[in-house]
PDB file of C-alpha atoms and ligand atoms in Angstrom:
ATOM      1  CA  UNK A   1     111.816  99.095  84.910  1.00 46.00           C
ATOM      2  CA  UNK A   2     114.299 102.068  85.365  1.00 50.00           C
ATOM      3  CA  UNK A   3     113.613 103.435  88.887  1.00 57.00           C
ATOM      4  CA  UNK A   4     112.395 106.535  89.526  1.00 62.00           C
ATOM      5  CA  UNK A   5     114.108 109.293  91.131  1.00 65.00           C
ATOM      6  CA  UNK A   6     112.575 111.348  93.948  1.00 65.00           C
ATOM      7  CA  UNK A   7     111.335 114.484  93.460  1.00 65.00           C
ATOM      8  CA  UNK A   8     112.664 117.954  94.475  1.00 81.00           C
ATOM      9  CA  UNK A   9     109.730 118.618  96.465  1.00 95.00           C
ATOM     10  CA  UNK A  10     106.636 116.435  96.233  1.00 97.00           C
ATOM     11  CA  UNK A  11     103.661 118.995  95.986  1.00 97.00           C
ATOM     12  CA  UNK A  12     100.635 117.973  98.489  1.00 98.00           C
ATOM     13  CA  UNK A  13      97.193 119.673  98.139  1.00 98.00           C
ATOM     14  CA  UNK A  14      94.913 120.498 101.181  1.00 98.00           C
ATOM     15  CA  UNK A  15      92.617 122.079 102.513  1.00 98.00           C
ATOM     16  CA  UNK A  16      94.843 125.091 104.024  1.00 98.00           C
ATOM     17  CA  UNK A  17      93.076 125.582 107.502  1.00 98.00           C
ATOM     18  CA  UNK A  18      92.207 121.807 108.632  1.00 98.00           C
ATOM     19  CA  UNK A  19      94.200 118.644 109.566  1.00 98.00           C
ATOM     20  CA  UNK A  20      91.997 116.613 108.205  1.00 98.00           C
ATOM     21  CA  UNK A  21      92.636 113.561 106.283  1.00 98.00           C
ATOM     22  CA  UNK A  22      95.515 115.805 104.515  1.00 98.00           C
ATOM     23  CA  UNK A  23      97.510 115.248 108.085  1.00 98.00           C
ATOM     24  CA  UNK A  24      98.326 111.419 107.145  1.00 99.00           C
ATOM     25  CA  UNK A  25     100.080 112.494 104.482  1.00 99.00           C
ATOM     26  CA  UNK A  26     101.523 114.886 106.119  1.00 98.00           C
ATOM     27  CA  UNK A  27     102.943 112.965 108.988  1.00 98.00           C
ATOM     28  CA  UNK A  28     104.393 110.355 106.284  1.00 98.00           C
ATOM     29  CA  UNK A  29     106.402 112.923 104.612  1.00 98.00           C
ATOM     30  CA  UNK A  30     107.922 114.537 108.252  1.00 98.00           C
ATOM     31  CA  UNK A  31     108.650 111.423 109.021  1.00 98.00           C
ATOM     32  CA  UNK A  32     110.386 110.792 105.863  1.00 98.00           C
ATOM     33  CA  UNK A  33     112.286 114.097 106.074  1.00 97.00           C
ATOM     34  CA  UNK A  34     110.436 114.385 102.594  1.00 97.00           C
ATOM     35  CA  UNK A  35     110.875 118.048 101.030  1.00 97.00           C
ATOM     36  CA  UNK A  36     107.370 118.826 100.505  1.00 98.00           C
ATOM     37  CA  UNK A  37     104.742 121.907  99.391  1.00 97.00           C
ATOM     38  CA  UNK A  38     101.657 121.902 100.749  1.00 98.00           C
ATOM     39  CA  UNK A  39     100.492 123.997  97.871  1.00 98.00           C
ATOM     40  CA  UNK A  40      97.076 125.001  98.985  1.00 98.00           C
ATOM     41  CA  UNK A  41      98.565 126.997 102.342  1.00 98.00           C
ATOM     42  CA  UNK A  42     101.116 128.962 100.046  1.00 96.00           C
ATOM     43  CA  UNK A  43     100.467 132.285  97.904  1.00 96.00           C
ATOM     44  CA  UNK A  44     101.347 132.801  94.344  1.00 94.00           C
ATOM     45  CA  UNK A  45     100.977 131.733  91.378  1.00 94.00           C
ATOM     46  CA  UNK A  46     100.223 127.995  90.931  1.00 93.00           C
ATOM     47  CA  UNK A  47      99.676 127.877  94.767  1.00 97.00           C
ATOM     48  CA  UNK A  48      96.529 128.387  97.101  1.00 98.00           C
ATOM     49  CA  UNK A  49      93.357 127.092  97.200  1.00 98.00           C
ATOM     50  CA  UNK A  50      92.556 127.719  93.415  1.00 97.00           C
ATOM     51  CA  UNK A  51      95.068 125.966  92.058  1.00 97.00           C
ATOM     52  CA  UNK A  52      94.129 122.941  93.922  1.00 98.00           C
ATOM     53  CA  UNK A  53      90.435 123.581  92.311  1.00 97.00           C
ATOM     54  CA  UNK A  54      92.047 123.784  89.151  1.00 96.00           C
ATOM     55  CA  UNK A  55      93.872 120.458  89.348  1.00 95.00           C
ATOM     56  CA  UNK A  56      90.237 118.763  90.557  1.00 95.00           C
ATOM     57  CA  UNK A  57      88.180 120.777  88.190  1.00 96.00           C
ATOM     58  CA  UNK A  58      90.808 120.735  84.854  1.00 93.00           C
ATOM     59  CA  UNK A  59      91.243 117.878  82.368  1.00 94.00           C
ATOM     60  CA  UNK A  60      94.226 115.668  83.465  1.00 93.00           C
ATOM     61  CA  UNK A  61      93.229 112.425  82.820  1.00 94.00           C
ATOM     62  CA  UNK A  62      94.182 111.229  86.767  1.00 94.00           C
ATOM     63  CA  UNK A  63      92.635 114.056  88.481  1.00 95.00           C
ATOM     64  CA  UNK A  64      91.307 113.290  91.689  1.00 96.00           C
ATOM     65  CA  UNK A  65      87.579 113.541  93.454  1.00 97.00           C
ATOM     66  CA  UNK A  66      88.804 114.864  96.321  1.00 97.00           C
ATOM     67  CA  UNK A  67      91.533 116.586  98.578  1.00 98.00           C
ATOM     68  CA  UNK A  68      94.144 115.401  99.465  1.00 98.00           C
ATOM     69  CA  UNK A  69      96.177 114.490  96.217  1.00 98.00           C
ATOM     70  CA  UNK A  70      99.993 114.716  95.909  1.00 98.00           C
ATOM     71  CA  UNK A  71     101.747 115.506  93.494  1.00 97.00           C
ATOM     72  CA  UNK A  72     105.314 113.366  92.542  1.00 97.00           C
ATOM     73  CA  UNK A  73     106.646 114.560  89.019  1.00 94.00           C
ATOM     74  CA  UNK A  74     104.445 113.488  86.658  1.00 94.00           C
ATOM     75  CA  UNK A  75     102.635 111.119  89.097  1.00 96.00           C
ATOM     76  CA  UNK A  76      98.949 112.903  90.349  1.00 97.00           C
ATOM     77  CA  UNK A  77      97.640 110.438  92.967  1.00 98.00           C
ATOM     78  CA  UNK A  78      94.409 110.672  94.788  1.00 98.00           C
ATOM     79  CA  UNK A  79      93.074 108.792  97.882  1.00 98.00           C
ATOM     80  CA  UNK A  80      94.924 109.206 101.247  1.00 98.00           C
ATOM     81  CA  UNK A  81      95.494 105.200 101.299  1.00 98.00           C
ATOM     82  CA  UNK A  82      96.687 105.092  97.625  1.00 98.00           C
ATOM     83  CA  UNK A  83      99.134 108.062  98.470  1.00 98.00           C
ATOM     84  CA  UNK A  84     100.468 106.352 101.692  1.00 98.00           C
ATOM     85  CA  UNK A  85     101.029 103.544  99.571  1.00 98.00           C
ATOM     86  CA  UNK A  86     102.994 105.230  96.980  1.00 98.00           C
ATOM     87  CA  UNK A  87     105.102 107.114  99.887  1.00 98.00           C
ATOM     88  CA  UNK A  88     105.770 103.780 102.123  1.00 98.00           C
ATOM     89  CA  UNK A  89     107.407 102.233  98.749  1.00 96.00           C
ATOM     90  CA  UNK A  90     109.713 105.310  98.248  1.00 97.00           C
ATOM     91  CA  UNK A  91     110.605 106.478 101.973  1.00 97.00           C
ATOM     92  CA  UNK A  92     110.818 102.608 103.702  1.00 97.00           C
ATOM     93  CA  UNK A  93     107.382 103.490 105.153  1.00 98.00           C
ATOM     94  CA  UNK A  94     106.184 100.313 104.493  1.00 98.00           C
ATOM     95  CA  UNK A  95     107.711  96.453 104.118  1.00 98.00           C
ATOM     96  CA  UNK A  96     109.033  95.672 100.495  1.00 96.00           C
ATOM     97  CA  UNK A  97     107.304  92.440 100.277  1.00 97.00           C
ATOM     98  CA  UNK A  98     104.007  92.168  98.486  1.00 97.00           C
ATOM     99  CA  UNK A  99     102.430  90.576 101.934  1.00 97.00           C
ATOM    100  CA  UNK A 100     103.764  93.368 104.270  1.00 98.00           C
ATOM    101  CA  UNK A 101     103.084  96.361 101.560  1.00 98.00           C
ATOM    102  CA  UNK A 102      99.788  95.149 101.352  1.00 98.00           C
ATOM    103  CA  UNK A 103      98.954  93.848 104.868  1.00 98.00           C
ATOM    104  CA  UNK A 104     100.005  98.080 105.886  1.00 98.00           C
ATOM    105  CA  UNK A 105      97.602  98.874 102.932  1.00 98.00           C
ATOM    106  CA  UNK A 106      95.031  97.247 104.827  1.00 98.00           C
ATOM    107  CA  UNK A 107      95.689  98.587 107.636  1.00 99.00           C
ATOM    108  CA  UNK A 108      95.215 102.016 106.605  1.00 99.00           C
ATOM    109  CA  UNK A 109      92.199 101.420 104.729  1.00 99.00           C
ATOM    110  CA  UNK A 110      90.539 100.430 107.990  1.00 99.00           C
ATOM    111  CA  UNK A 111      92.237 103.706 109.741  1.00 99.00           C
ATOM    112  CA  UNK A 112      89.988 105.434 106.678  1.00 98.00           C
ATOM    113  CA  UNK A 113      86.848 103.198 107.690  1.00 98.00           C
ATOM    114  CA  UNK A 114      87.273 104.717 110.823  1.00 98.00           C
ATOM    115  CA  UNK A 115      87.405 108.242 109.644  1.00 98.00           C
ATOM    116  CA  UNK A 116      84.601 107.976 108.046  1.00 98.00           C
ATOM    117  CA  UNK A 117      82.653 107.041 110.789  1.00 98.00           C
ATOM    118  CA  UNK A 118      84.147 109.683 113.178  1.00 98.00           C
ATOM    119  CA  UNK A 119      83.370 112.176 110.250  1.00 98.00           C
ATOM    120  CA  UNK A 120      79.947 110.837 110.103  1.00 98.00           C
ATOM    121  CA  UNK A 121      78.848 111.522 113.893  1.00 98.00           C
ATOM    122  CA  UNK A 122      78.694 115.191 113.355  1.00 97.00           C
ATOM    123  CA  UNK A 123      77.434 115.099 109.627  1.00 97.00           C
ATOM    124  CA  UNK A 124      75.317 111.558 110.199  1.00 97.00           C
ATOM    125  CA  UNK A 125      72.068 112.502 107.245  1.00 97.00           C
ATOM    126  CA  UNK A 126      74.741 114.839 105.054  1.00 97.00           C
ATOM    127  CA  UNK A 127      78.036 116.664 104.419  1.00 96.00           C
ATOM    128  CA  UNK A 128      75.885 119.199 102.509  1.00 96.00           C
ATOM    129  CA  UNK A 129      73.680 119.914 105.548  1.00 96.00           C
ATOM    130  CA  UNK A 130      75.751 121.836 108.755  1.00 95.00           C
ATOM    131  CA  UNK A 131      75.944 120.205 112.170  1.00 95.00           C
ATOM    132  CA  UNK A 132      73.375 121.902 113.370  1.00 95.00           C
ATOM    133  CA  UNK A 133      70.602 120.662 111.285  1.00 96.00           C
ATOM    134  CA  UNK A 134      71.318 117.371 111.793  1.00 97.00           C
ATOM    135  CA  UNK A 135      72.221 117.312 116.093  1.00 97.00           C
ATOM    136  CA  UNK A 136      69.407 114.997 117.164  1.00 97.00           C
ATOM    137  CA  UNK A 137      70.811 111.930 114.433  1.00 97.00           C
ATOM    138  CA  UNK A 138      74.207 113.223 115.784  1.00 98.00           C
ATOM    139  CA  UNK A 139      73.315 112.662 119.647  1.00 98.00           C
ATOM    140  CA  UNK A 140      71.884 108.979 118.527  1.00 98.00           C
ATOM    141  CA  UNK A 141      74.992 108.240 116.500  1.00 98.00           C
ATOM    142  CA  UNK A 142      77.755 109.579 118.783  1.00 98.00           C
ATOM    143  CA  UNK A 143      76.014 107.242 121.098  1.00 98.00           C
ATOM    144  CA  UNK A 144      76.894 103.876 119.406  1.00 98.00           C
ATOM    145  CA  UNK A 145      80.152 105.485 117.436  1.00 98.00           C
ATOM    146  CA  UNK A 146      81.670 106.287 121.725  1.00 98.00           C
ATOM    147  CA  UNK A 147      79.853 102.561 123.101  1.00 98.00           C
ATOM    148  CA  UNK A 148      80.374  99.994 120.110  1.00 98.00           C
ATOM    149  CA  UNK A 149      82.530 101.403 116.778  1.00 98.00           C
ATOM    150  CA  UNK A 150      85.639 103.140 118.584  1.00 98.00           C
ATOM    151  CA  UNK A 151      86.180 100.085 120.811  1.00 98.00           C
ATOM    152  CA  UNK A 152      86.116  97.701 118.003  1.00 98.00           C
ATOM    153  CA  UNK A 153      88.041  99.633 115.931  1.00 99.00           C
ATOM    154  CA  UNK A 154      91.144 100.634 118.430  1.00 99.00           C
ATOM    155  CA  UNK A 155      90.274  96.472 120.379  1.00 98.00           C
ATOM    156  CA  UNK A 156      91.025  95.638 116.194  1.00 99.00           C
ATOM    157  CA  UNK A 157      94.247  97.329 116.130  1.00 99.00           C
ATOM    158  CA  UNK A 158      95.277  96.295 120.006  1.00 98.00           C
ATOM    159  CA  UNK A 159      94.928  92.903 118.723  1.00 98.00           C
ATOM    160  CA  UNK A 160      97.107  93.322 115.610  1.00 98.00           C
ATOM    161  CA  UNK A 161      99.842  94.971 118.068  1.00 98.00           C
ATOM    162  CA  UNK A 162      99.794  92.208 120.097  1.00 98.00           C
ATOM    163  CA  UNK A 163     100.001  89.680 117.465  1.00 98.00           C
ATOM    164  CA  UNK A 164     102.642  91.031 115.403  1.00 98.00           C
ATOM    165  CA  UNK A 165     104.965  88.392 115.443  1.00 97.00           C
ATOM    166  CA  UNK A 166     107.855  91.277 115.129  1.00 97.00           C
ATOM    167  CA  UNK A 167     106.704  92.545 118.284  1.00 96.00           C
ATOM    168  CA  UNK A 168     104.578  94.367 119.984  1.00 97.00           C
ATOM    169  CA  UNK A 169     105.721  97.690 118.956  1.00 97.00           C
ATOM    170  CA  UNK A 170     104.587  98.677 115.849  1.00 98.00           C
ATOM    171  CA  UNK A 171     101.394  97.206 113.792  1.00 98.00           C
ATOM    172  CA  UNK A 172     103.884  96.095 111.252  1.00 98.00           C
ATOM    173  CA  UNK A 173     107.624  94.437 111.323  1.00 97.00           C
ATOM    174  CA  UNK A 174     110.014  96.152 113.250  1.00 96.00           C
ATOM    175  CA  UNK A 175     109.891  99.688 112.488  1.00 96.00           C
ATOM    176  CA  UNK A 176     107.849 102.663 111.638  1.00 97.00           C
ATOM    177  CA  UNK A 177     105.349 102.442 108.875  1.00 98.00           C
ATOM    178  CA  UNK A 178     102.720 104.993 107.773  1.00 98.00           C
ATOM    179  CA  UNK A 179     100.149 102.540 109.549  1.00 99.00           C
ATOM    180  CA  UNK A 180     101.517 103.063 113.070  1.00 98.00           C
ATOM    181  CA  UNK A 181     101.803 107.265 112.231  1.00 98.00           C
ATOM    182  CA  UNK A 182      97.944 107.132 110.946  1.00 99.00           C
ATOM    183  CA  UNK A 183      96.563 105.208 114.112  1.00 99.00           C
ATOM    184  CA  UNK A 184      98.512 107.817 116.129  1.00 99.00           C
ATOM    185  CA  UNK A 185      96.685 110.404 114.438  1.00 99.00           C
ATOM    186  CA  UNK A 186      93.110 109.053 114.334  1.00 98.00           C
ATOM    187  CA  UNK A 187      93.763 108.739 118.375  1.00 99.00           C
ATOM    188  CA  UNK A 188      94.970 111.756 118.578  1.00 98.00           C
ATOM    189  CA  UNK A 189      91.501 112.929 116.718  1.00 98.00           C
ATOM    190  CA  UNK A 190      89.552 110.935 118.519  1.00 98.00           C
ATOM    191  CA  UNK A 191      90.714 112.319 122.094  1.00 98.00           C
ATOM    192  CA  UNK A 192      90.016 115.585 120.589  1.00 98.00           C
ATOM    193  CA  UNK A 193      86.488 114.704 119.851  1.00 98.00           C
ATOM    194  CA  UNK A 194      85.605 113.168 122.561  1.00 98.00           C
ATOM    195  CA  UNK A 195      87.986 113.242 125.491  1.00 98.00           C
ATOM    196  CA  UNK A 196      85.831 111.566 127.941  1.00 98.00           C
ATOM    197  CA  UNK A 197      85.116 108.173 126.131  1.00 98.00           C
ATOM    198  CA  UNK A 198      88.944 108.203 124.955  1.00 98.00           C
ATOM    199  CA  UNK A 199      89.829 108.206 128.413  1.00 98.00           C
ATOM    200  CA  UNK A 200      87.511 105.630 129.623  1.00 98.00           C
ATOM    201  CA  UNK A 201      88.155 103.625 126.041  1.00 98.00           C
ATOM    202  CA  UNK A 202      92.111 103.911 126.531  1.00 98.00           C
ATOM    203  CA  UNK A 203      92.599 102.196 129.418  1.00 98.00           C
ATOM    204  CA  UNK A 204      91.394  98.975 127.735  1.00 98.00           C
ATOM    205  CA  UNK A 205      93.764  98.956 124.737  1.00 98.00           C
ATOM    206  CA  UNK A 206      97.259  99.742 126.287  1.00 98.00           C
ATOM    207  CA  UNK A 207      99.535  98.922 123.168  1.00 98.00           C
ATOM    208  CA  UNK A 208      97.010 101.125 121.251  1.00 98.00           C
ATOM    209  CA  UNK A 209      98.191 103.987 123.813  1.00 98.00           C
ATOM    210  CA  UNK A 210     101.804 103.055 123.932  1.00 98.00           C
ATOM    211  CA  UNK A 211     102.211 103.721 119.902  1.00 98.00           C
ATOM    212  CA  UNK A 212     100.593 107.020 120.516  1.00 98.00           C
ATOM    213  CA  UNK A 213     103.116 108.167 123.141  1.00 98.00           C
ATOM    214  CA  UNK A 214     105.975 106.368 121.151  1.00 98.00           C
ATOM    215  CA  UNK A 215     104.746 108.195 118.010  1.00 98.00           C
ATOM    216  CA  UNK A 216     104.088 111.497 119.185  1.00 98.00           C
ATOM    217  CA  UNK A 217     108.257 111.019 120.794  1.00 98.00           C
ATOM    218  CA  UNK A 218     109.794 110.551 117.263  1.00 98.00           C
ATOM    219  CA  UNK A 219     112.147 113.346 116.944  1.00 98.00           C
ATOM    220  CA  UNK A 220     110.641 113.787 113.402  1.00 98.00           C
ATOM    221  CA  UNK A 221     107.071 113.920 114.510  1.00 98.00           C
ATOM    222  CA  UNK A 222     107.837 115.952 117.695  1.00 98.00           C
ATOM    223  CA  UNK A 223     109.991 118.618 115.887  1.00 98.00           C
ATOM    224  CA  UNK A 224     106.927 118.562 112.999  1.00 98.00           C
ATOM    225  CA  UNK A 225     104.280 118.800 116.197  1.00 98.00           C
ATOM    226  CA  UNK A 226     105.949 121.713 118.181  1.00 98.00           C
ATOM    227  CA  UNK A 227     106.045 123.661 114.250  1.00 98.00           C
ATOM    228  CA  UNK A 228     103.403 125.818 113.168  1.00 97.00           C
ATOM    229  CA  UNK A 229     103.398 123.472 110.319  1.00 98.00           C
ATOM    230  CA  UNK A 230     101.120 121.005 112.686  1.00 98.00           C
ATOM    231  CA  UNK A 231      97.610 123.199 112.596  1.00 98.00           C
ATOM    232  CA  UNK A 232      95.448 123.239 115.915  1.00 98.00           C
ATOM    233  CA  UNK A 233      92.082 120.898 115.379  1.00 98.00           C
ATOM    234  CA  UNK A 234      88.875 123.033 114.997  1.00 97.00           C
ATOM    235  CA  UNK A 235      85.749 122.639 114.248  1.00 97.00           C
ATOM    236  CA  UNK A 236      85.616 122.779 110.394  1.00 97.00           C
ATOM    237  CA  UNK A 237      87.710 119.590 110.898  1.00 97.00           C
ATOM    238  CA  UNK A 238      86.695 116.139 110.579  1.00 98.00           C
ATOM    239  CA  UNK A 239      87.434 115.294 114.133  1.00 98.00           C
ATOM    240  CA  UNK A 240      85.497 118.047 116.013  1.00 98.00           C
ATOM    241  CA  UNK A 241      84.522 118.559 119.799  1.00 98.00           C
ATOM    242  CA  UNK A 242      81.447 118.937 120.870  1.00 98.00           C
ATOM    243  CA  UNK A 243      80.604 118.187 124.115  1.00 97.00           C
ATOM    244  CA  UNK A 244      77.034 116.998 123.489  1.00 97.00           C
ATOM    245  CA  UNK A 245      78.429 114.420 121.530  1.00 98.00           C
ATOM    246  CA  UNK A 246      81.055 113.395 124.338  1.00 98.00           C
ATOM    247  CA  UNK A 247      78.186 111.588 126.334  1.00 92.00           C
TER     248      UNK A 247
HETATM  249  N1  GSH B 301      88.391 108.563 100.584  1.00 96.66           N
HETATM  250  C1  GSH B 301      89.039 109.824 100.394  1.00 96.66           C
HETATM  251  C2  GSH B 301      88.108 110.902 100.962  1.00 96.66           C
HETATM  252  C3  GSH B 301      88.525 112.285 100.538  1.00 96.66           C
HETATM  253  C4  GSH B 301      87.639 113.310 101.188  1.00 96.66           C
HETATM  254  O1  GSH B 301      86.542 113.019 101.693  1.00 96.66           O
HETATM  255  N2  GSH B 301      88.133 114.554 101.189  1.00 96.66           N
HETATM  256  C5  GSH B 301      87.385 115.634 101.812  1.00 96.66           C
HETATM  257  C6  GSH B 301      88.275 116.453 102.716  1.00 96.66           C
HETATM  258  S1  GSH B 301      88.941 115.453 104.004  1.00 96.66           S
HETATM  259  C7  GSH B 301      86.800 116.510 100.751  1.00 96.66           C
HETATM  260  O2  GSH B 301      87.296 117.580 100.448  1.00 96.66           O
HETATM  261  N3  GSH B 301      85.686 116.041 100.185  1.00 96.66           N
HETATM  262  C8  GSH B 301      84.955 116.771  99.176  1.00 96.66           C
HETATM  263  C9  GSH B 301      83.691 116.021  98.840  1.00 96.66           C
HETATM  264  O3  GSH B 301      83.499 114.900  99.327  1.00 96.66           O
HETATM  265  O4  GSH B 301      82.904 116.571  98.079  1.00 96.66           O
HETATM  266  C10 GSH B 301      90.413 109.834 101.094  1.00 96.66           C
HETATM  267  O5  GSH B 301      90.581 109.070 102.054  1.00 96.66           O
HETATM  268  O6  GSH B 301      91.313 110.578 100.688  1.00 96.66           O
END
């Protein structure tokens, strides 16, 4: 199979005024120094919101459910996981064997799992209903998301630090994949959300917290977090605070 160049600039489309689950991508392409649109923040033609619409709502055979998709030539792929998978291949994001590529697959599909379920304490009945009609189920399932989910999910991914037989540093071989840049970021979300459990949670996976500080120090992802590229978290987001649901 004839290899495939990389593109000028890969196009990614996003929501323009959230993080959301757009900012995985996002971190995997500063990190990769990737030239990159993020079509759905730009103006013009073939840019902005509508044009993402378009792509979702038009008749290419691979259009996607959801935001985000990325565009790479001809390639339209949907699915953060799926897209990370694509970009660890292309950018050394990921290990070239079949057991490591898919092992960081994995990974990242339980990173999602755990989006979900932070997504899900503020909308726990619906997405179409707001937050506020749905604050008592909220209350009852921030409850078990701060006591039981978030410690088994970040105790989960202590465990795979500290078993990495590459070291303890990363969740993967010896070097940066998109896995390690996604947990950084669904901590990072997380002590938005709820800074008080974080705090207390923390302190009982240390490796967990060392990635985030060694993440967060990568000239890449520093330069990309000081930019106005990196857009504040709010409460539109799927990691929002509210203190109710902080305990
Ligand atoms: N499993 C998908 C979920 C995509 C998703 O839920 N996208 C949200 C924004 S973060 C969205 O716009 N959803 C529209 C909808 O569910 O109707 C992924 O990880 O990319």
């Amino acid at each position: 199979m004839q290899a495939r160049t990389l593109p000028l600039a890969y196009e990614l489309y996003y929501w323009p005024s959230i993080q959301g689950r757009g900012e995985f991508v996002r971190l995997a392409l500063e990190q990769a120094g990737a030239a990159y649109v993020d079509v759905a923040r730009e103006r013009g033609r073939g840019r902005g919101v509508a044009a993402m619409m378009a792509l979702i709502e038009g008749d290419e055979a691979h259009a996607p459910f959801a935001p985000p998709f990325l565009k790479d030539g001809d390639l339209l792929i949907g699915q953060t996981a799926a897209i990370l998978l694509h970009l660890g291949g292309r950018h050394a994001l990921a290990p070239r064997d079949a057991a490591g590529r898919l092992w960081t697959h994995q990974l990242q599909l339980t990173i999602a799992d755990l989006v979900d379920e932070a997504h899900d304490v503020h909308h726990p009945i619906s997405a179409d209903l707001y937050f506020a009609d749905q604050k008592p189920e909220a209350r009852r399932r921030a409850k078990h998301f701060r006591e039981g989910r978030i410690p088994k999910f970040l105790g989960f991914f202590e465990g795979v630090l500290t078993r990495n037989p590459a070291g303890d540093a990363h969740l993967v071989g010896r070097s940066f994949t998109y896995a390690d840049l996604s947990l950084f970021q669904v901590v990072e979300g997380l002590a938005y959300a709820f800074p008080k459990a974080m705090q207390r949670i923390l302190r009982d996976v240390p490796h967990v917290a060392a990635l985030r500080a060694r993440v967060a120090q990568e000239p890449r992802i520093a330069a990309y977090l000081a930019s106005e590229r990196r857009l504040p978290f709010n409460e539109d987001d799927v990691f929002r605070h509210y203190p109710e649901l902080d305990g």
